Tab-separated table of C-alpha atoms and ligand atoms in Angstrom:
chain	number	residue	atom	x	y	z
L	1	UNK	CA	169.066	-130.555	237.582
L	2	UNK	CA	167.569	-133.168	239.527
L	3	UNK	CA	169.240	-136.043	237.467
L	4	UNK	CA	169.614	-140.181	238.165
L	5	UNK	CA	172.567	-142.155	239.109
L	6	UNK	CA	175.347	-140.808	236.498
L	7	UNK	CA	176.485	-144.542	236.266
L	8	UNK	CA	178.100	-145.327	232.794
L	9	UNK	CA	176.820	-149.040	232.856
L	10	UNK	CA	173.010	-148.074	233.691
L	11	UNK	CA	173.711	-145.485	230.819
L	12	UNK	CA	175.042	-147.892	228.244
L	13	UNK	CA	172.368	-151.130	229.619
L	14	UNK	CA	169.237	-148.477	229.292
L	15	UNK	CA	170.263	-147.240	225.831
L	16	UNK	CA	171.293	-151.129	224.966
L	17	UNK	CA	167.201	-152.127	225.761
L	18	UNK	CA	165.672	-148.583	223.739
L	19	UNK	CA	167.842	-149.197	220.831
L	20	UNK	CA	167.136	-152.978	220.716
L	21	UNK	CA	163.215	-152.412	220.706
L	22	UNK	CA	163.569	-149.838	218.462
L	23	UNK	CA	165.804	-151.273	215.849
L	24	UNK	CA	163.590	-154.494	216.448
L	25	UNK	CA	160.297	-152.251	215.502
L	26	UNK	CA	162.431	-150.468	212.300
L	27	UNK	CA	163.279	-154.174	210.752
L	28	UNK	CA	159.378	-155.744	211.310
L	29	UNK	CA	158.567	-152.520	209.875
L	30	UNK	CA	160.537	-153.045	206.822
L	31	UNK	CA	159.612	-156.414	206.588
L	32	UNK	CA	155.540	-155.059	206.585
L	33	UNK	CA	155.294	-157.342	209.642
L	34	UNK	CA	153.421	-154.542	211.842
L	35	UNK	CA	150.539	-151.686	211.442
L	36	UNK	CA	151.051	-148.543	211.334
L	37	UNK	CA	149.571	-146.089	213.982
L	38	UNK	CA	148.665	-142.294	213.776
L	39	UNK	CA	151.289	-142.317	210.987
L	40	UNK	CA	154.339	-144.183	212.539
L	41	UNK	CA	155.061	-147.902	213.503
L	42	UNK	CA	153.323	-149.552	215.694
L	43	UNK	CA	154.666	-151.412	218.700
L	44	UNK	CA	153.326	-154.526	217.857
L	45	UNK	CA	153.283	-155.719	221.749
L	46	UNK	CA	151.234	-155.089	224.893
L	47	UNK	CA	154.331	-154.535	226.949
L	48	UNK	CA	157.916	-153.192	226.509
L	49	UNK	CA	161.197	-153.232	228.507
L	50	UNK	CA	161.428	-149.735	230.634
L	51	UNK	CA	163.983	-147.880	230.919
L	52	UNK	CA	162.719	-145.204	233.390
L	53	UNK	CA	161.779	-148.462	236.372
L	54	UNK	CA	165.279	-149.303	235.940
L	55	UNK	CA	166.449	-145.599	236.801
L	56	UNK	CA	164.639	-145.830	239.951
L	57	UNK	CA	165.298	-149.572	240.940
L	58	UNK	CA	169.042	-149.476	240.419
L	59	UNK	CA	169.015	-153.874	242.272
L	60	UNK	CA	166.431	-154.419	239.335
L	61	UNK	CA	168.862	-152.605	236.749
L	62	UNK	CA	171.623	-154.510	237.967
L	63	UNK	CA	170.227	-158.023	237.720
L	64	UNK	CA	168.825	-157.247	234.274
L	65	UNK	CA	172.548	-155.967	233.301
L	66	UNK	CA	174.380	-159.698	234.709
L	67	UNK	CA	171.384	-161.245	233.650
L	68	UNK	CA	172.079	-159.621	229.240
L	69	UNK	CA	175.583	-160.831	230.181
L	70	UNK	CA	175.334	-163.852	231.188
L	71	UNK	CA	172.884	-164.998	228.117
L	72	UNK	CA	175.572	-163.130	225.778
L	73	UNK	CA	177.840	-165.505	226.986
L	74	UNK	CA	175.749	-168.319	226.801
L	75	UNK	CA	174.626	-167.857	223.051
L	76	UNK	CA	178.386	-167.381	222.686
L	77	UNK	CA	178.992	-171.048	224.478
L	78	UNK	CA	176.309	-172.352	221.918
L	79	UNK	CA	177.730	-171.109	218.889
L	80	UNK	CA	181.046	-172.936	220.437
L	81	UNK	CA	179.005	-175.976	220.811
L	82	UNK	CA	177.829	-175.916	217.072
L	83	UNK	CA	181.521	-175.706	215.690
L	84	UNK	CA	182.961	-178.279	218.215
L	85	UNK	CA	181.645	-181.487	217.921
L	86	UNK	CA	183.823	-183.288	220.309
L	87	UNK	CA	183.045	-181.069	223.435
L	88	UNK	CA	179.443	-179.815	222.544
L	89	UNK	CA	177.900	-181.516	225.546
L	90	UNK	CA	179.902	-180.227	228.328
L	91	UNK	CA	179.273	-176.696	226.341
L	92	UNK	CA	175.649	-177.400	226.245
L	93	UNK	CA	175.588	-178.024	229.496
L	94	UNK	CA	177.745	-174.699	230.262
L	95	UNK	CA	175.506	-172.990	228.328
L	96	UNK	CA	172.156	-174.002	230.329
L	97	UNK	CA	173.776	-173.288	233.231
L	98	UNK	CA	174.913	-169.777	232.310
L	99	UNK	CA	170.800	-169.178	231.500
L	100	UNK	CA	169.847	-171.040	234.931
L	101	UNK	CA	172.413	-168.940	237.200
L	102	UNK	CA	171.441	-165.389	235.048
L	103	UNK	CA	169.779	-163.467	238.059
L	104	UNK	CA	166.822	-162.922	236.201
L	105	UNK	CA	165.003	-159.322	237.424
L	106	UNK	CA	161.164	-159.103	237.990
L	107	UNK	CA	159.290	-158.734	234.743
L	108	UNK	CA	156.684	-156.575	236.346
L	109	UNK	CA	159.820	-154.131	236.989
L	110	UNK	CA	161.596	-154.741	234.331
L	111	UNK	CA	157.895	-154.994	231.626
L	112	UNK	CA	155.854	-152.137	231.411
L	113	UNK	CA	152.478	-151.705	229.965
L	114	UNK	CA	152.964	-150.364	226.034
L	115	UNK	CA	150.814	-148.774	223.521
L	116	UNK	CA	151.312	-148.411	219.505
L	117	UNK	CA	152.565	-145.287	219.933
L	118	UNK	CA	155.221	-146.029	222.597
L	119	UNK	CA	158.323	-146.009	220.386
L	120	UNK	CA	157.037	-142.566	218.369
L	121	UNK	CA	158.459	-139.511	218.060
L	122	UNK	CA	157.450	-136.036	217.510
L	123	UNK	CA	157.495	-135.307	213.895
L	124	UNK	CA	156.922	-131.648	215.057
L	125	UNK	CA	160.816	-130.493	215.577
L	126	UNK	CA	159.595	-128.525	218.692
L	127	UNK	CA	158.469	-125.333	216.490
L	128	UNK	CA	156.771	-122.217	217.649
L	129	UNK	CA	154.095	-122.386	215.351
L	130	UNK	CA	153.645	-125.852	216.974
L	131	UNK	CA	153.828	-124.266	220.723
L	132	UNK	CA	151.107	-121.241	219.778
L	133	UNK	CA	149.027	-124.366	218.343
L	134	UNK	CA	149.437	-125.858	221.093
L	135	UNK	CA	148.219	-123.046	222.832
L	136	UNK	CA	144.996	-122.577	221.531
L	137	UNK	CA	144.170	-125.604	221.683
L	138	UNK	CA	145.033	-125.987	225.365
L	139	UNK	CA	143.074	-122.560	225.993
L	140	UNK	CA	139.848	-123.994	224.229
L	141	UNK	CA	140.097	-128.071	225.922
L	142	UNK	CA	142.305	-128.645	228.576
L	143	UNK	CA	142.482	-125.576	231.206
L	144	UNK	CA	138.834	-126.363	233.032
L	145	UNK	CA	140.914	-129.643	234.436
L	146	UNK	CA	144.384	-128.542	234.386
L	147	UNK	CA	144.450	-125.157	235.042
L	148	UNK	CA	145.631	-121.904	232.651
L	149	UNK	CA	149.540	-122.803	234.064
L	150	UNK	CA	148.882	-126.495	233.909
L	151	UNK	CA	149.540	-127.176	237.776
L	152	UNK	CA	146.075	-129.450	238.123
L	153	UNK	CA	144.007	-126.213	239.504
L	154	UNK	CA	141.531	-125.732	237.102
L	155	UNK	CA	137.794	-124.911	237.529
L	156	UNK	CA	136.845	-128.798	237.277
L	157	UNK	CA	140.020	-130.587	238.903
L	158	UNK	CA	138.297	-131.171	242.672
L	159	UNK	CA	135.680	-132.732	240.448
L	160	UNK	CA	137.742	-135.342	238.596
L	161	UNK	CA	137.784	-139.234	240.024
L	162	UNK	CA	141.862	-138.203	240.296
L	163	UNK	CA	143.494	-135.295	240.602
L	164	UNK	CA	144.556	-133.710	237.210
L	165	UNK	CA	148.918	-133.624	237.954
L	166	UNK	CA	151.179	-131.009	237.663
L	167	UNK	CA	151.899	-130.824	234.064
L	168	UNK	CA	155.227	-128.515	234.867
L	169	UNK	CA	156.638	-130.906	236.991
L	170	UNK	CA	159.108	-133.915	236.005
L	171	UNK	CA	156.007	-136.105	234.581
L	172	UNK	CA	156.505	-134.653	230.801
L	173	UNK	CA	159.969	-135.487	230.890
L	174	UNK	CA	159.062	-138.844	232.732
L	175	UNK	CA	157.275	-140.644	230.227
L	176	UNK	CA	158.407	-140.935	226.379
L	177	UNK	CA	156.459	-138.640	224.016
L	178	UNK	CA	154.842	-141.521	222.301
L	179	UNK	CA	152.960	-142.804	225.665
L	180	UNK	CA	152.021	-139.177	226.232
L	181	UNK	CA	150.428	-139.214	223.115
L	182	UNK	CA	148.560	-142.052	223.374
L	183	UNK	CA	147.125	-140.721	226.839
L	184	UNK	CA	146.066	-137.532	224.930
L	185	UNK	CA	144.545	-139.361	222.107
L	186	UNK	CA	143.052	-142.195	224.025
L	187	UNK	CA	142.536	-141.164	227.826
L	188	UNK	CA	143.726	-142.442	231.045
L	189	UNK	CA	142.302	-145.766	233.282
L	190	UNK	CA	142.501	-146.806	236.782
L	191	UNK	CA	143.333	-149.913	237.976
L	192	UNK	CA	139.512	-151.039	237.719
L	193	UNK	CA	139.357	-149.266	234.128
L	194	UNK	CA	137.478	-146.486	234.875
L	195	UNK	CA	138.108	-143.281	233.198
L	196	UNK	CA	140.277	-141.005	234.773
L	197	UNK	CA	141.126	-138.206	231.980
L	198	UNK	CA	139.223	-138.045	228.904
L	199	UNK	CA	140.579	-138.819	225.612
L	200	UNK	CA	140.471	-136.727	222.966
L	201	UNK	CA	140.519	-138.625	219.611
L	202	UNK	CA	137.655	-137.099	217.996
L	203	UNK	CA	138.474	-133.854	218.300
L	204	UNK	CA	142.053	-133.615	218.051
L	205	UNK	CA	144.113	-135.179	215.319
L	206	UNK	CA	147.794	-136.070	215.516
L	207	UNK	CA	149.435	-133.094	214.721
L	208	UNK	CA	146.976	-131.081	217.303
L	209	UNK	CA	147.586	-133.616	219.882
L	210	UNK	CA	151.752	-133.203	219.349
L	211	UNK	CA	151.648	-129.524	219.321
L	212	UNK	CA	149.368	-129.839	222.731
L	213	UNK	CA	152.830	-131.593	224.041
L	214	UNK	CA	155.100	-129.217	223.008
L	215	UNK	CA	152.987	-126.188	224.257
L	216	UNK	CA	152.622	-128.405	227.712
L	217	UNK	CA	156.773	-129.061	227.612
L	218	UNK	CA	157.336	-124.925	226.949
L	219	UNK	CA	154.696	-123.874	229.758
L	220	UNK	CA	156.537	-126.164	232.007
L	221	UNK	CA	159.568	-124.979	231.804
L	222	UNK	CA	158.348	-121.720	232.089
L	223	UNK	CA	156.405	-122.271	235.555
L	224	UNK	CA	159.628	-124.526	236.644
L	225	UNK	CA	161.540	-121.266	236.391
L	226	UNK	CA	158.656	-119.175	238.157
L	227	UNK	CA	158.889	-121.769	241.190
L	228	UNK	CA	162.083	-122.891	241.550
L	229	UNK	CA	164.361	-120.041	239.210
L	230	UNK	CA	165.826	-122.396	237.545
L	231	UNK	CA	164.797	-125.287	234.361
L	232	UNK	CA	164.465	-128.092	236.324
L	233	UNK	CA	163.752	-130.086	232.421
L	234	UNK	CA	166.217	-129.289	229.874
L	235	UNK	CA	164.527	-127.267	227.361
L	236	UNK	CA	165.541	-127.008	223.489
L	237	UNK	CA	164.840	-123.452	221.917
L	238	UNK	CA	161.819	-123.272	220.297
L	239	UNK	CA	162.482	-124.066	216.400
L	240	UNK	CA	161.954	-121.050	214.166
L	241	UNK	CA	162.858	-119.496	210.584
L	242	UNK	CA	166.257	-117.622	211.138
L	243	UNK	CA	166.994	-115.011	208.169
L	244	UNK	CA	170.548	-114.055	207.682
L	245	UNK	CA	170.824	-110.681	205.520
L	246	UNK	CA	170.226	-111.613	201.769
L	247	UNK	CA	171.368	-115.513	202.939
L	248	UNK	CA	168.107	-117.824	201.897
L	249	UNK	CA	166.492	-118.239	205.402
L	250	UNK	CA	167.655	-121.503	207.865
L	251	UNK	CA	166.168	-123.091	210.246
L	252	UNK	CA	167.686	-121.963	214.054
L	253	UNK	CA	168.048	-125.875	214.829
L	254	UNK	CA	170.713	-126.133	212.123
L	255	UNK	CA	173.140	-124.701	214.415
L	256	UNK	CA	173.565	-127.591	216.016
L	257	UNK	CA	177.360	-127.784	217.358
L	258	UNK	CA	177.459	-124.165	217.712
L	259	UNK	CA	176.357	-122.187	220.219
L	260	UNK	CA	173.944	-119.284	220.083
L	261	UNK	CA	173.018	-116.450	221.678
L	262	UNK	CA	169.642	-115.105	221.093
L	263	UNK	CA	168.430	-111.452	221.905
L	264	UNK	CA	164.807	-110.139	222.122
L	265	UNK	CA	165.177	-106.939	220.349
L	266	UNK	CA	163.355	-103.625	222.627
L	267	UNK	CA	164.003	-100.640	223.970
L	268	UNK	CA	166.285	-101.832	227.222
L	269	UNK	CA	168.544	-104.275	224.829
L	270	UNK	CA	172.261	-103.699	225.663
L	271	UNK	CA	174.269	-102.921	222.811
L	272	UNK	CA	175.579	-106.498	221.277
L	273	UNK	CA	179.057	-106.533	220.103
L	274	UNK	CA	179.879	-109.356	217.734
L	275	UNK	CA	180.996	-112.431	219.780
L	276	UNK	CA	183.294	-114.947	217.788
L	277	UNK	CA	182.225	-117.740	220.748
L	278	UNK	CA	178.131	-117.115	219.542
L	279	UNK	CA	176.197	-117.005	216.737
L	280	UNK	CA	173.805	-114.231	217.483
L	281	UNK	CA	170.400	-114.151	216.549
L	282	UNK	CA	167.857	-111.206	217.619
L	283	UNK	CA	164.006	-111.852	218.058
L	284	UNK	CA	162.003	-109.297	216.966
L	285	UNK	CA	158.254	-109.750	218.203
L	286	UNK	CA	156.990	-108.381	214.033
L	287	UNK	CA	158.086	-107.346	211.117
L	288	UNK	CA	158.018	-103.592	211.808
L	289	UNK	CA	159.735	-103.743	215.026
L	290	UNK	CA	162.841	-105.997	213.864
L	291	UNK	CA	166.144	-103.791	213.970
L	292	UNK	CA	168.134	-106.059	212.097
L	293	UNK	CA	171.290	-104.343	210.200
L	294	UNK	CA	172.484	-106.600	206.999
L	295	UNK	CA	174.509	-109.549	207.792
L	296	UNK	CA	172.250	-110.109	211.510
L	297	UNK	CA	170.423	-112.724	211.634
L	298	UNK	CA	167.096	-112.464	212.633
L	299	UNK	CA	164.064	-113.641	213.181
L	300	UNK	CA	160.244	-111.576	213.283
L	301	UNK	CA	158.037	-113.692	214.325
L	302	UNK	CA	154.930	-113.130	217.067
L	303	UNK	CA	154.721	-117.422	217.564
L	304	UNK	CA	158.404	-117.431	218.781
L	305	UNK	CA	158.298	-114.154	220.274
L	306	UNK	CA	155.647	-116.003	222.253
L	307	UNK	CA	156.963	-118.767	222.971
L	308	UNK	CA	160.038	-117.727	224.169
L	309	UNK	CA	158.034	-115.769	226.576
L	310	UNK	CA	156.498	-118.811	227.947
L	311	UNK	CA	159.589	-120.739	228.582
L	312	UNK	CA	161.140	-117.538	229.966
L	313	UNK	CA	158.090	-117.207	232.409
L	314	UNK	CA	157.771	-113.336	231.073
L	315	UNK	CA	155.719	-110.373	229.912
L	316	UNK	CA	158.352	-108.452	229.166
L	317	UNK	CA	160.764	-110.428	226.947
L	318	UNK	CA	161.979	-106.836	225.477
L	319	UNK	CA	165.981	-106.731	226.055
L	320	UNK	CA	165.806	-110.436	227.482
L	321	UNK	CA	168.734	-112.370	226.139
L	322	UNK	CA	169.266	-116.486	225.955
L	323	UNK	CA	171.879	-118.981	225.700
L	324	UNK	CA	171.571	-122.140	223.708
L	325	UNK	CA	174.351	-124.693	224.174
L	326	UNK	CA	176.015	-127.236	221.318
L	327	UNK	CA	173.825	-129.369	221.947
L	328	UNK	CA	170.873	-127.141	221.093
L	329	UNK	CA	169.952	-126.921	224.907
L	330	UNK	CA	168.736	-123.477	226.495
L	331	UNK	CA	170.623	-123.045	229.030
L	332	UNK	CA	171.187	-119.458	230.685
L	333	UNK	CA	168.684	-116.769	230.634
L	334	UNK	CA	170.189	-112.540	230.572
L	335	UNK	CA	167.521	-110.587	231.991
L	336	UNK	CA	166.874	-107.097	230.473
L	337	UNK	CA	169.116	-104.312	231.696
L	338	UNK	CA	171.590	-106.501	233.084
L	339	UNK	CA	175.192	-105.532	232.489
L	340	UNK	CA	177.218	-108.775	233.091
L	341	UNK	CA	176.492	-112.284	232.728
L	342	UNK	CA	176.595	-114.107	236.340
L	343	UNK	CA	176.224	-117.828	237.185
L	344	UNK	CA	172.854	-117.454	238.701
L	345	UNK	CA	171.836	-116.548	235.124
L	346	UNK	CA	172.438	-120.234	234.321
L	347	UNK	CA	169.126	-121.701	234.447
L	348	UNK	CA	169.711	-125.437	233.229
L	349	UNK	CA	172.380	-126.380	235.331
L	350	UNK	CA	173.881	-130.513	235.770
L	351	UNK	CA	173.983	-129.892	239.245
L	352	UNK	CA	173.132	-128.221	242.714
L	353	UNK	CA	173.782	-124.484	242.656
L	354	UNK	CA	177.106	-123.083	243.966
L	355	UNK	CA	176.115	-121.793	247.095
L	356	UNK	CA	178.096	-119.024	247.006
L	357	UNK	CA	175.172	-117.053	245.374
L	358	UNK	CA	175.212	-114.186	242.764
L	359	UNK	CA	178.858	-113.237	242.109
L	360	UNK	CA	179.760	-111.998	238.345
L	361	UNK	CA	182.400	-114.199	237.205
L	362	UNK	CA	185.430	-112.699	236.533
L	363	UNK	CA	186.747	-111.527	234.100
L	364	UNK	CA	184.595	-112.345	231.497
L	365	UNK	CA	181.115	-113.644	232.608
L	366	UNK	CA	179.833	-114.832	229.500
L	367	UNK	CA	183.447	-116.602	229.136
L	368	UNK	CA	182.700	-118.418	232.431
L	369	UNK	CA	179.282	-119.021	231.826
L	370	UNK	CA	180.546	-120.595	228.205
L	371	UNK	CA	182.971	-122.637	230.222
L	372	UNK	CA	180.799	-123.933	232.922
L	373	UNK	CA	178.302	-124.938	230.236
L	374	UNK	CA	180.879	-126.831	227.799
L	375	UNK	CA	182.404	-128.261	231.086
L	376	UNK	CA	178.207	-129.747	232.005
L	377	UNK	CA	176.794	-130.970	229.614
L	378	UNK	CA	173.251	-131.783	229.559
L	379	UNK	CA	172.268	-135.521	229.907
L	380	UNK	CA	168.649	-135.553	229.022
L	381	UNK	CA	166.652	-138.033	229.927
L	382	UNK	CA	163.034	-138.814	228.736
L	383	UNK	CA	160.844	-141.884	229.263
L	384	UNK	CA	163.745	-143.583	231.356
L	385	UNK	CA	166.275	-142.623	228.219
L	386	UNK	CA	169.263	-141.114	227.649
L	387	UNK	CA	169.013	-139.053	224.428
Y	1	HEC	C1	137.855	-133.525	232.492
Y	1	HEC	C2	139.132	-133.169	233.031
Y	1	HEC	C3	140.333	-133.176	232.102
Y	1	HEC	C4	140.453	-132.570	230.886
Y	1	HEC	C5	139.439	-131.729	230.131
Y	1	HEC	C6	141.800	-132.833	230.433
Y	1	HEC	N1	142.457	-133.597	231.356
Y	1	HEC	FE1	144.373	-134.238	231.240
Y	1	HEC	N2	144.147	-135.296	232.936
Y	1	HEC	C7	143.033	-135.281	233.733
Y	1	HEC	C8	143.231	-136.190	234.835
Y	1	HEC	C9	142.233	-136.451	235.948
Y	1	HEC	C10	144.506	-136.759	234.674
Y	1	HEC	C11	145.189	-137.805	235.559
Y	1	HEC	C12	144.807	-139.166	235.033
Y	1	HEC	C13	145.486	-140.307	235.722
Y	1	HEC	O1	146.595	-140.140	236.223
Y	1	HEC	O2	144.903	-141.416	235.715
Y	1	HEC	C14	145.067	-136.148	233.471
Y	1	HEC	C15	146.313	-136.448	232.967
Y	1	HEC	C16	146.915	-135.745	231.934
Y	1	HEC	C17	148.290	-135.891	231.520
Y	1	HEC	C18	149.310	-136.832	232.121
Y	1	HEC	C19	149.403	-138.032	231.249
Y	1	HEC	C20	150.327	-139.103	231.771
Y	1	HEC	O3	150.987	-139.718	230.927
Y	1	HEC	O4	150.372	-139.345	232.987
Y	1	HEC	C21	148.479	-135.059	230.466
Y	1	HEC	C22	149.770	-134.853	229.690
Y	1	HEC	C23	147.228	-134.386	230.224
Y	1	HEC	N3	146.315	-134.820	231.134
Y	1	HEC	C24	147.038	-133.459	229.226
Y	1	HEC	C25	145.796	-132.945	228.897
Y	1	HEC	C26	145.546	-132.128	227.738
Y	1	HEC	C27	146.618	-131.669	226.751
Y	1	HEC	C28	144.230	-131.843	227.731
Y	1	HEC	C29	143.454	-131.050	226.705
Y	1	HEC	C30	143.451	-131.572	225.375
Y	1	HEC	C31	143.634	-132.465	228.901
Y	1	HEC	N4	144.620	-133.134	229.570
Y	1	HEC	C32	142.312	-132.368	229.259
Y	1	HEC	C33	141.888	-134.559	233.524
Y	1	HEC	C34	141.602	-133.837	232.375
């Protein structure tokens, strides 16, 4: 997975500014100081410290970093001043220059642009009713520009003042949901404010609009894997009602911490044998065609039997088997008929592929494959943040 720097610092500084603006928008919030917006908080300010500028400038990142330090420990110095009378010039005068000598980084790296919805998140829990609403409504509004596989091909993209981008590239993952749904809801400008993609306001509502992004996030990952074989974005399962025998149904995201293995029931399906390492879930594309013995969980569902099909860039999702990590990231796909797990059949990988190619690992695949995964875990970034 194409990932940035792994520095710890650029970590800890990028989470420092996300969870500063955002604790900063919770506590106005509570004090009814800012409007709500399409039925969260609204960033109350035209622009907002970015994270994802500072992934890509790492000089920038590192002034901004000496720069938090150095006012730390000049609001510390003042403080000092306050209790001690006898020295508080000389620390006043400590404390200027700490401020003075702070490399300061450029604001227009360091600023971006921000909406109202810029600190939102998707109330949607990445469903697959949400994905097959997505769907539709992608079908009906948005293919003529962006093409049925969202690549920027479609009927009326050579017409549009810009090309329409590749939706399965890293652009999703790029920006944070909350400016994606603001360019959804309110369109796109140039630099001379003319209109490069239409917004759609009027039409869609908010729920529309965030089931649009997690259809566009599960068709991505889906034509990732068609063009480069692998998830080049790390992909969560689709959310879906999981029923365990006579158990009251759950929800397959409250695994969390465990790791599951789920199999799309069908004619070529190996024989599963209980796996103390998995929880095993089998996807059954109905009712009638769900094979579940008591005790199995499963799930019969046509939206998730769908939308697994998108992310796994498939027809034939019959026998196809997935594995979902602690952290509630897919990561390795089984194809149908195939007896052993391998490490090409990890799809969401932390790093370049070994380039010793397909070899089963020995002498348990799905041990190694279990391994591996536990060994990498998944640092997901979106809009410049670590998650
Ligand atoms: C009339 C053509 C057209 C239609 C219809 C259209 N788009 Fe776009 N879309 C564009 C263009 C052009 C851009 C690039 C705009 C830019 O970068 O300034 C774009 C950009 C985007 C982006 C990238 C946003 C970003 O943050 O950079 C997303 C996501 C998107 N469109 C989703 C959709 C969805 C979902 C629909 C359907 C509801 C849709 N578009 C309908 C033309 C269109």
């Amino acid at each position: 997975m194409s990932g940035p720097p792994e520095a710890g610092w650029l970590n800890l500084l990028i989470g420092l500014l996300q969870g500063v603006q955002l604790q900063l928008l919770r506590v106005l919030d509570a004090l009814g100081l800012v409007a709500h917006a399409h039925g969260q908080p609204a960033w109350p300010w035209a622009l907002r410290l970015s994270g994802e500028n500072l992934l890509i400038d790492l000089g920038q990142a590192r002034r901004l970093g000496l720069t938090v330090v150095l006012l730390s420990a000049a609001l510390l110095v003042l403080v000092l001043a306050l209790l001690w009378r006898r020295r508080r010039v000389w620390l006043m005068a400590l404390a200027t220059l700490l401020v003075v000598a702070a490399p300061w980084p450029e604001a227009n790296v360091v600023l971006v642009p921000a909406y109202p919805t810029s600190f939102q998140s998707s109330p949607t829990g990445f469903t697959a009713d949400s994905i097959e609403r997505g769907r539709g409504l992608y079908t009906a509004q948005c293919v003529a520009c962006h093409g049925t596989d969202g690549r920027g091909q479609g009927p009326l993209a050579s017409t549009q003042p810009v090309w329409p981008p590749n939706l399965s590239g890293p652009l999703l993952w790029r920006r944070a949901d909350g400016d994606l749904l603001w360019h959804l809801l309110n369109g796109m400008r140039d630099r001379r404010g003319n209109t490069t993609m239409p917004g759609f306001g009027s039409t869609l509502g908010d729920a529309d609009a965030w089931a649009l992004i997690d259809f566009m996030k599960a068709q991505g990952a889906g034509e990732s894997l068609r063009a480069a074989g692998l998830w080049t974005q790390p992909i969560a399962p689709p959310d879906m009602t999981v029923q365990c025998g006579s158990k009251p149904p759950r929800r397959l995201g409250s695994w969390r911490g465990q790791r599951l293995r789920i199999v799309a029931t069908g004619a070529e399906a190996l024989p599963l044998l209980d796996d103390p390492r998995l929880v095993t879930v089998t996807l059954a594309p109905d009712a009638g065609a769900s094979a579940s013995q008591s005790g199995d969980c499963t799930v019969a569902s046509p939206a998730a039997w769908a939308a697994f099909s998108l992310i796994a860039a498939t027809t034939q999702l019959a026998g196809t088997q997935f594995i979902v990590d602690r952290d509630g990231w897919l990561r390795a796909r089984g194809e149908p008929g195939k007896g052993a797990w391998s490490d090409d059949d990890l799809l969401c990988r932390t790093e370049q592929p070994p380039s010793s190619g397909a070899r089963p690992l020995a002498p348990d695949g799905l041990g190694a494959l279990i391994a591996r995964m536990d060994a990498e875990p998944v640092r997901f970034v979106k809009g410049g943040f670590v998650h």
